[in-house]
Short mmCIF file of C-alpha atoms in Angstrom, two decimals:
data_model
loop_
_atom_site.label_atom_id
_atom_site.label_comp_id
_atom_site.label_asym_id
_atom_site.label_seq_id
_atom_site.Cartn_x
_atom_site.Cartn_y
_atom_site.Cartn_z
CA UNK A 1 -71.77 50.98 -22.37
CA UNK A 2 -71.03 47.94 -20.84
CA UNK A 3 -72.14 44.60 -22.18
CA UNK A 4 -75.47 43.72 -23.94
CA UNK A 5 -77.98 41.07 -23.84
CA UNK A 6 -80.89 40.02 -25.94
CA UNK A 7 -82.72 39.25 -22.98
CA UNK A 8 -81.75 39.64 -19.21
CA UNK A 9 -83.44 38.61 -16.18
CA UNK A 10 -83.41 40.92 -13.12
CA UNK A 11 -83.57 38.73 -10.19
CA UNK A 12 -82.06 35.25 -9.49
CA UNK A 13 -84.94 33.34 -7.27
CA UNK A 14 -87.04 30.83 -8.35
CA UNK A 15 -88.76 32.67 -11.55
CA UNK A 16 -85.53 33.41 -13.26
CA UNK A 17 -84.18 29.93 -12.84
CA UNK A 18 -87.78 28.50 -14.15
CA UNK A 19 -87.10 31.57 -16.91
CA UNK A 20 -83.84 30.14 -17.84
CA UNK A 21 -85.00 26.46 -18.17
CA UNK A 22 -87.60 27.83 -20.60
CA UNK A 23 -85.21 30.09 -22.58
CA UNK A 24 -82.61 27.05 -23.12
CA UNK A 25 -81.64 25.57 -26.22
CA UNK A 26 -83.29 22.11 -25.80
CA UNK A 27 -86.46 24.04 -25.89
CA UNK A 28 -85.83 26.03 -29.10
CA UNK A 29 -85.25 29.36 -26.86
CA UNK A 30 -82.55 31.93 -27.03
CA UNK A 31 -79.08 31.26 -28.37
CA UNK A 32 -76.02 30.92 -26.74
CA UNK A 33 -74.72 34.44 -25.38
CA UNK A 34 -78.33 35.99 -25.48
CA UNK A 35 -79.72 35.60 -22.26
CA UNK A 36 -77.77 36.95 -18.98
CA UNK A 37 -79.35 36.48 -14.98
CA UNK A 38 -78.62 39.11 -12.57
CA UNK A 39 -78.64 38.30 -9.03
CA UNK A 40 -77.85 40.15 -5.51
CA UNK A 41 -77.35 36.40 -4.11
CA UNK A 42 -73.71 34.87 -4.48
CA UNK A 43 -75.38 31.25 -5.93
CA UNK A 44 -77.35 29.99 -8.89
CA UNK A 45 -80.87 30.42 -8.86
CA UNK A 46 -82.33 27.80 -5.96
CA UNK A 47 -85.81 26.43 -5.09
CA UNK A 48 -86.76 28.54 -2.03
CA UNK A 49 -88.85 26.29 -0.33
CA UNK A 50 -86.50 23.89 0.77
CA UNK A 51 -84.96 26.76 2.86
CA UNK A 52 -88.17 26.13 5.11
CA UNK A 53 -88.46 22.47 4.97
CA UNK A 54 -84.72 20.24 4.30
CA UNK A 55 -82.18 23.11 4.85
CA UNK A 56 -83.12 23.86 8.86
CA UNK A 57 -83.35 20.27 9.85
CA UNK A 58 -80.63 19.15 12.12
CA UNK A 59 -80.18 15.81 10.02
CA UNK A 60 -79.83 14.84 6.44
CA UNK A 61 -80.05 18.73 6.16
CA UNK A 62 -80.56 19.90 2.48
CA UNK A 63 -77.72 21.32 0.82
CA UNK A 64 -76.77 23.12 -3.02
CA UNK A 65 -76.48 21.96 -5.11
CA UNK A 66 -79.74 19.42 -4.63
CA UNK A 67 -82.29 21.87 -4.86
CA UNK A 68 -81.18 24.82 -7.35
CA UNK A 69 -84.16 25.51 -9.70
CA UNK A 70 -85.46 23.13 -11.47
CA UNK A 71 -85.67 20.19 -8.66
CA UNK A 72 -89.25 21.32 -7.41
CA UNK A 73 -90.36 20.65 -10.79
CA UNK A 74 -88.55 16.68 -11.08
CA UNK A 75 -86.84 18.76 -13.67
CA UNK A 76 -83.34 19.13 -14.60
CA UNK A 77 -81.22 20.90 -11.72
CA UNK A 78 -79.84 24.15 -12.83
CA UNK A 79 -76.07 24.44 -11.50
CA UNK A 80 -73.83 26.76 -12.60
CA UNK A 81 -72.10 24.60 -15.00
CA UNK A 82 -75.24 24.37 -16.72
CA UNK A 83 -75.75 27.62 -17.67
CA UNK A 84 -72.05 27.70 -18.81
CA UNK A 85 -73.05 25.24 -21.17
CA UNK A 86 -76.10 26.64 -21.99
CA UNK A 87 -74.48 29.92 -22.93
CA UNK A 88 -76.27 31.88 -20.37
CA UNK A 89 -74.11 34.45 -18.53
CA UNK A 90 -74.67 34.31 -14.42
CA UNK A 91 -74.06 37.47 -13.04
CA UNK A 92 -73.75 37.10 -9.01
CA UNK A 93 -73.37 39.17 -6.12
CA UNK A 94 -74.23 42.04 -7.74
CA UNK A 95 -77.28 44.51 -7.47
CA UNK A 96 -79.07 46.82 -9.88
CA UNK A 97 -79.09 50.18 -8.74
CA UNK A 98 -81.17 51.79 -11.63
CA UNK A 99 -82.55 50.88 -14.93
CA UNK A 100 -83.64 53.23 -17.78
CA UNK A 101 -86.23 51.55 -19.20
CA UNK A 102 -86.24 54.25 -22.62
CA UNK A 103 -82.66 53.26 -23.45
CA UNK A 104 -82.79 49.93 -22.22
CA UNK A 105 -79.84 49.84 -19.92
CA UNK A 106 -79.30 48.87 -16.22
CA UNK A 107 -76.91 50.28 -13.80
CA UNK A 108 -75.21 47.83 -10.85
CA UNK A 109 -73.93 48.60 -7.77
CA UNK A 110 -69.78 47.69 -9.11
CA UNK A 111 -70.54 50.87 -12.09
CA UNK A 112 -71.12 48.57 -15.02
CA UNK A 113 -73.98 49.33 -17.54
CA UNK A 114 -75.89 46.07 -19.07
CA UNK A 115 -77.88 46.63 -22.02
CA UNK A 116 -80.81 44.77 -23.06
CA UNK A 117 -83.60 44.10 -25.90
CA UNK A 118 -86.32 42.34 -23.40
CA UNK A 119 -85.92 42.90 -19.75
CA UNK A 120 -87.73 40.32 -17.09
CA UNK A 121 -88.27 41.70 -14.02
CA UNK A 122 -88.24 38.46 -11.44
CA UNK A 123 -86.91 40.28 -8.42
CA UNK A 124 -88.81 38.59 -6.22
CA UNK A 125 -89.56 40.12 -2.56
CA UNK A 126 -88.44 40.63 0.28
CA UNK A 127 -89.51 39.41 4.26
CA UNK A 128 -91.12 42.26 6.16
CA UNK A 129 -89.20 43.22 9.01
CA UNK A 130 -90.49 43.67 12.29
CA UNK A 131 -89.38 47.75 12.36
CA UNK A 132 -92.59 48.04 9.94
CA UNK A 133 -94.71 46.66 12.19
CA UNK A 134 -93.20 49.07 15.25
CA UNK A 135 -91.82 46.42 16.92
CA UNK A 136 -88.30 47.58 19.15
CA UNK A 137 -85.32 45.36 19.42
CA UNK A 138 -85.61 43.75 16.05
CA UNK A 139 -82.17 44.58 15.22
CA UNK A 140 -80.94 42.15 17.80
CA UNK A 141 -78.52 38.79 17.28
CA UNK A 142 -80.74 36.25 17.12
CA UNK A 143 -83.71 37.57 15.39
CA UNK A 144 -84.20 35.33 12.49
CA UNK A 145 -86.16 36.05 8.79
CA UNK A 146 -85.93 33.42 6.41
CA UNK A 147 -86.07 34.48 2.77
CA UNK A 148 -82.40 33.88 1.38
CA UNK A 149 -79.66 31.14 1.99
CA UNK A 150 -77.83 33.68 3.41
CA UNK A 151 -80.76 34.01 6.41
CA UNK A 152 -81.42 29.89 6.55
CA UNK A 153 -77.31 30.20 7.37
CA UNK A 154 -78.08 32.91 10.10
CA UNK A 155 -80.88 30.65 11.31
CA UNK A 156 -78.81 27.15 11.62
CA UNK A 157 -76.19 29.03 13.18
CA UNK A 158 -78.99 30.51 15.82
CA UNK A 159 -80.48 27.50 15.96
CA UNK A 160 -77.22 25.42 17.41
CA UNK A 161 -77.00 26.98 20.72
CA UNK A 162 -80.46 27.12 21.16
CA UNK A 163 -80.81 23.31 22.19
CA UNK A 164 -83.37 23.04 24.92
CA UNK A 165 -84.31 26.71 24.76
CA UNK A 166 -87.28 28.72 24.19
CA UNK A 167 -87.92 30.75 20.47
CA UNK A 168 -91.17 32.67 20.00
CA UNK A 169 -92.00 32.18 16.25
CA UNK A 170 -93.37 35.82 15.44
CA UNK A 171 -96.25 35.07 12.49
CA UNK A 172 -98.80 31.91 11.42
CA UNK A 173 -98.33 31.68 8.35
CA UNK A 174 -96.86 29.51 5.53
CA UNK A 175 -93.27 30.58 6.70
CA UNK A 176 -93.97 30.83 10.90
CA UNK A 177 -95.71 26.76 10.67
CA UNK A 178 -92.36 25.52 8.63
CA UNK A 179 -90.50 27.55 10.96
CA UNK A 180 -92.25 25.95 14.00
CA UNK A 181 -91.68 22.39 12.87
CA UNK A 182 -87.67 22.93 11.59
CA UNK A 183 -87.31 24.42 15.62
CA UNK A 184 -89.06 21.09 17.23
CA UNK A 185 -87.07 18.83 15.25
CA UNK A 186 -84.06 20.73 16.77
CA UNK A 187 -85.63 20.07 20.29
CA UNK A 188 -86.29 23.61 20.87
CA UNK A 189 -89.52 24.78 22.76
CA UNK A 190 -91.67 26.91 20.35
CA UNK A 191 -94.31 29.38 21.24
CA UNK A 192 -96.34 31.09 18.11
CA UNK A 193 -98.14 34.20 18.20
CA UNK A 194 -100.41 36.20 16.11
CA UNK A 195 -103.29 38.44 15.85
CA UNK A 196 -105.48 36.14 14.17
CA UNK A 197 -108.02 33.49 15.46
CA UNK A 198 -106.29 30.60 14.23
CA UNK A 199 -102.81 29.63 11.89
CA UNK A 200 -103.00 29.79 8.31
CA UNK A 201 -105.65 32.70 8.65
CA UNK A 202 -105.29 34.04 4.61
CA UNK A 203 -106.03 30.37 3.65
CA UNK A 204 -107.43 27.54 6.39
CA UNK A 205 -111.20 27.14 7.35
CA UNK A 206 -110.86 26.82 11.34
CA UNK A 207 -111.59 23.57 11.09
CA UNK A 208 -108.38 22.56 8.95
CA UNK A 209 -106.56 25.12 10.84
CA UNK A 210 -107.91 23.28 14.14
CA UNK A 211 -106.56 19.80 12.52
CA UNK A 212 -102.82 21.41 12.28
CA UNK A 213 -102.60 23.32 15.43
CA UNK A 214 -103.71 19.70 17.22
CA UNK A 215 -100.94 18.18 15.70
CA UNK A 216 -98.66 20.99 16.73
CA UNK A 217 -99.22 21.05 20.05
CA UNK A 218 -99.08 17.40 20.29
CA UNK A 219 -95.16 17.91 19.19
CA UNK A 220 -95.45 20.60 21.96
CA UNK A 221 -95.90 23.59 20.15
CA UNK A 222 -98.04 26.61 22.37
CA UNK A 223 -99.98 29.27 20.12
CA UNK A 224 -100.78 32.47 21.38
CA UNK A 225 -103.29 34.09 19.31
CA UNK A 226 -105.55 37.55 19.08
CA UNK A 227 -102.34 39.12 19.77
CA UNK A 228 -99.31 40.36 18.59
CA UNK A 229 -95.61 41.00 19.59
CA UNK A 230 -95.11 44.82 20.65
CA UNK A 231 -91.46 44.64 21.55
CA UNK A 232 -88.68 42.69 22.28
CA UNK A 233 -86.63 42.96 25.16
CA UNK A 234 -82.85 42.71 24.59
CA UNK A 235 -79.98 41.84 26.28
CA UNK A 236 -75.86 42.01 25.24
CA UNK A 237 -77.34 42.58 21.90
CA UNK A 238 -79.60 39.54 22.03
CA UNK A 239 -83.44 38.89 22.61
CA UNK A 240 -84.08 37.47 25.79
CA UNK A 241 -88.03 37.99 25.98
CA UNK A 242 -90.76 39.30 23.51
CA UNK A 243 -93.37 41.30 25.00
CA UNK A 244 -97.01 40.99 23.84
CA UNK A 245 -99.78 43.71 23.26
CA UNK A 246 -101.42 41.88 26.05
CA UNK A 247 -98.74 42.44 28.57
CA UNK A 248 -97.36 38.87 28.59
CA UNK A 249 -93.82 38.09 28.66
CA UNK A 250 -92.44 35.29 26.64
CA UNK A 251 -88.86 33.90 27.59
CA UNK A 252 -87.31 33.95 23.87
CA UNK A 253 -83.46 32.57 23.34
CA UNK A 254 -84.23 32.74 19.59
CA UNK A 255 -87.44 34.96 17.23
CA UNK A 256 -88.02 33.89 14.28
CA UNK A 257 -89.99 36.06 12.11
CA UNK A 258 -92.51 34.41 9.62
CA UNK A 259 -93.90 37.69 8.43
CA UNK A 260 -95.65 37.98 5.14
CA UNK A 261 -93.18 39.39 1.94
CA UNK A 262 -93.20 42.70 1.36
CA UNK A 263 -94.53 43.83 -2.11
CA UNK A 264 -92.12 43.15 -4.69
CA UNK A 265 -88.66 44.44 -4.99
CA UNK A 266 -88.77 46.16 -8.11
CA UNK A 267 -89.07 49.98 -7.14
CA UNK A 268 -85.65 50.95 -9.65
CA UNK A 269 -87.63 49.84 -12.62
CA UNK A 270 -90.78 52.14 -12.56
CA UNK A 271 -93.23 53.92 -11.20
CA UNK A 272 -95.98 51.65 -12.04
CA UNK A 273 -94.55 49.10 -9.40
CA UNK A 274 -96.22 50.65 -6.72
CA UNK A 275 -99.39 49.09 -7.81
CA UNK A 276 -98.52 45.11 -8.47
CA UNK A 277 -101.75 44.75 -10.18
CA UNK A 278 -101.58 47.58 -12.56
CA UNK A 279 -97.69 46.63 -13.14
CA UNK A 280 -97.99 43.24 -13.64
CA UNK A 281 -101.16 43.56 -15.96
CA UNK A 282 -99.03 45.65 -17.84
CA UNK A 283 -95.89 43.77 -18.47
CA UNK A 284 -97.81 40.65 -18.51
CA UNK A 285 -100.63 41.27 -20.72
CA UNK A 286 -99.17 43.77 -23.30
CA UNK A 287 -95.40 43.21 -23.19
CA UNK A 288 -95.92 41.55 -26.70
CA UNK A 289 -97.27 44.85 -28.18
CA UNK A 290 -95.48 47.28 -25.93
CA UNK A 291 -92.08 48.70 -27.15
CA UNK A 292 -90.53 48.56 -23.56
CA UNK A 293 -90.19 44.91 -23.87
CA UNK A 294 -90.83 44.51 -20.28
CA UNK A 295 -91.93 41.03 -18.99
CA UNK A 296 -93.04 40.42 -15.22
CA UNK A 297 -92.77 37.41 -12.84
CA UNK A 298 -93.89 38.13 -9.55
CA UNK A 299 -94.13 35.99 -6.30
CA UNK A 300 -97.34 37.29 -5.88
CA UNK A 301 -98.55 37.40 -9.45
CA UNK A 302 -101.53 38.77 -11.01
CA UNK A 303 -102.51 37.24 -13.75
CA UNK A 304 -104.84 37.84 -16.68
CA UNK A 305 -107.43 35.40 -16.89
CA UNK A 306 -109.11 34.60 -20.54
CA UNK A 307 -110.25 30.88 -20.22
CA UNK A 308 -112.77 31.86 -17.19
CA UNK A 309 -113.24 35.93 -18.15
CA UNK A 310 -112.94 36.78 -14.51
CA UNK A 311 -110.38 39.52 -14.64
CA UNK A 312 -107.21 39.12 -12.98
CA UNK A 313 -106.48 36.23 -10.27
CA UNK A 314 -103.91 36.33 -7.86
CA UNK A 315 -101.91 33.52 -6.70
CA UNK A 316 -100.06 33.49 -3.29
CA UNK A 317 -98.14 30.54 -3.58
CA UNK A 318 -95.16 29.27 -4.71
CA UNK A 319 -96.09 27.33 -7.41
CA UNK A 320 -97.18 30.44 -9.11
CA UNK A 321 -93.77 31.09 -9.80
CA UNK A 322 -92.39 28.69 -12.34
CA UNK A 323 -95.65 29.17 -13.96
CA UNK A 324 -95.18 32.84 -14.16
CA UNK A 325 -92.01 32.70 -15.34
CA UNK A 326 -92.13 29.93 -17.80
CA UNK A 327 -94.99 32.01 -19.14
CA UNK A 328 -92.65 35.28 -19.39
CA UNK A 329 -90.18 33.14 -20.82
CA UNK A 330 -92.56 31.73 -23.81
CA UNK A 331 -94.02 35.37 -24.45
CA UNK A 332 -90.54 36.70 -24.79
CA UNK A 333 -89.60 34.55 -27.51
CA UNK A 334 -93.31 34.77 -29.33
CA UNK A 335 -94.58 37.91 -31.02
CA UNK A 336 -97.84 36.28 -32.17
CA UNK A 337 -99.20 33.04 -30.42
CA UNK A 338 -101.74 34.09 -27.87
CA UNK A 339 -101.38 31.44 -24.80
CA UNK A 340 -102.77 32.22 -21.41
CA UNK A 341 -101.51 30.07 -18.09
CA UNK A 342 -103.76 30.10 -14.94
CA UNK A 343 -102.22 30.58 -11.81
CA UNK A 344 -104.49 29.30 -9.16
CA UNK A 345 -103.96 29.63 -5.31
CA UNK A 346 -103.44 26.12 -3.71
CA UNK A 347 -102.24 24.87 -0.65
CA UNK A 348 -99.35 21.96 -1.30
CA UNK A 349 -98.40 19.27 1.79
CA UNK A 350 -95.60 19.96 3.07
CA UNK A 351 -92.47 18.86 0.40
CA UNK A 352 -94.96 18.36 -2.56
CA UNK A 353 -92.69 17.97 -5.42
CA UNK A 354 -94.94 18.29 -7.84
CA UNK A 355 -97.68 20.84 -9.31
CA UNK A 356 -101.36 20.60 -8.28
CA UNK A 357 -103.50 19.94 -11.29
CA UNK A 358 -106.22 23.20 -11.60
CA UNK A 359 -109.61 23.08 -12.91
CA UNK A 360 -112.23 25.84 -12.68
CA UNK A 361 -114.46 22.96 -11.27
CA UNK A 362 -115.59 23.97 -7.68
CA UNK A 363 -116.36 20.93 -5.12
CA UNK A 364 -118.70 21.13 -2.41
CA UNK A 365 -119.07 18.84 0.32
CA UNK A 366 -117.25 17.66 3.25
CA UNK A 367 -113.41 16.08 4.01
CA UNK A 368 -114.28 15.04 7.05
CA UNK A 369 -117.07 12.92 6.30
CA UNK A 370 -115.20 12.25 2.30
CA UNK A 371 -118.35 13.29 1.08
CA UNK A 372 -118.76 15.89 -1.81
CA UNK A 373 -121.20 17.03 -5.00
CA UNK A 374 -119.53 18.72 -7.70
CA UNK A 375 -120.75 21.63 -9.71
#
């Protein structure tokens, strides 16, 4: 066998750098030479969201290292110098093929076996693609996902030709809005489409969602909802239209996709994956008392729930993440303390650097009139 960790970290996203913060020295964590990341990406762990805000703006453009893990936090920033000095071993580029989970070992894509005591699975997910959804001439040029730098790179490079031109943002969702505004501020005209009856569908009233698709259009954005794309029509290998359920035609130079994740990207590990919620109540809940050692932080993570007895509650979000993780990263190290993190679903402002505080308070009453009652 290859080398051996105390604890490794499948997955280099946001959770594992949050992980890693948690696991450091400073805050009485593992040793030096203990803890080892591995990562398909070529670059230290990074805070996703700015590849949807900063990175796609055509000035003053966010670059690494500003916003590796832990800058959405106001924390330290994670380069790779610092986990040299931290003694924790980056291991980039490279993907896990299989893991035995009875002897502890996983197998990457170069032939090398890592060993491990605790394993966190942190793998993340990845964007659906538009193939799933049975929608032809996805494979084209200058169809766009955005979930890795690697994609924001695709997208810039997209983007820089398109000046002036027409992109049909396919989605209206977290990703598909930030998409939307990124393509304005390059002065390129954006059409959205969906199926539902306004943007934001999974978390807006109609009335907030009303408030953002005003201000939208008033930067010139056109939705198209109650419908969806049904294929795209290609030319030279590029789109040059996207055609609706509804018959329409949309002149496209550029599609970016704003689809929702897939579930997460940890199929090589076990069977239980294919249910999230049994999976991550699992590795959450009872990795202190289970033998497998097996920790989970998921980007959409449910979470056991003992302050408010209510079961499991799922967060969407992204802020669910460093909360996850820093929570696998505490019940790693512990074999006794009980502690118990709520991950609630909010909605941030766009670039909100900082968490939300949660409360299981509910408030009733109305924004627009900045009246309320609490219960």
């Amino acid at each position: 066998m290859g080398r051996a960790f105390a604890y490794v970290i499948l997955g280099g996203g946001v959770a594992a750098g949050y992980a890693a913060l948690e696991f450091a020295p400073r805050r009485a964590g593992a040793s030096p030479g203990e803890l080892c990341i591995i990562s398909d990406e070529a670059v230290a762990p990074y805070e996703r969201p700015a590849l949807s805000k900063g990175y796609l703006l055509p000035q003053g453009a966010a670059r690494l290292p500003a916003f590796h893990t832990c800058a959405g936090a106001n924390d330290e920033v994670l380069t790779e110098q610092w986990y040299k000095d931290h003694g924790i071993e980056l291991v980039l580029a490279t993907r896990v093929i299989s893991a035995d989970v009875r002897r502890k070992t996983l197998l990457t894509d170069s032939g090398e076996t890592i060993g491990y005591k605790t394993l966190i699975v942190a793998t993340g997910a990845r964007a659906s693609e538009l193939e799933e959804f049975g929608v032809r001439g996805s494979d084209a040029a200058n169809v766009c996902y955005l979930r890795s730098l690697e994609d924001a790179d695709k997208m810039v490079g997209v983007m820089k030709p398109c000046h002036g031109g027409n992109a049909v943002v396919i989605g209206g969702g977290y990703i598909g809005m930030e998409c939307a505004a990124a393509l304005v501020a390059n002065e390129i005209k954006v059409t959205m489409v969906f199926p539902g009856k306004h943007c934001m569908g999974r978390l807006f009233t109609p009335k907030i969602a009303e408030f953002y698709e005003k201000y939208y259009a008033a930067k010139g954005v056109v939705f198209v909802k109650g419908t969806a794309v049904k294929s795209l029509e290609v030319s030279d290998g590029k789109v040059a239209a996207a055609i609706l359920r509804d018959g329409r035609r949309l002149p496209a130079d550029m599609d970016p996709t704003g689809t929702k994740p897939y579930d997460p990207r940890v199929d090589c590990t076990t069977h239980h994956t294919q249910n999230r919620d049994n999976f991550a109540t699992r590795s959450q809940e009872h990795a202190r008392r289970s033998r497998a050692r097996r920790h989970a932080a998921l980007p959409v993570s449910p979470a056991p729930n003992p302050p408010l007895h209510t079961g499991l509650s799922l967060s969407y979000h992204w802020s669910c993440k460093p909360l996850a993780a820093e929570t696998c990263g505490r019940q790693s190290l512990l074999s006794a303390s009980e502690k118990s993190t709520l991950l609630s679903s909010a909605f941030s402002t766009i670039n909100l650097r900082s968490p939300l505080p949660t409360s299981p308070q509910v408030v009733h009453g109305s924004v627009h009139q900045r009246k309320e009652n609490r219960t």
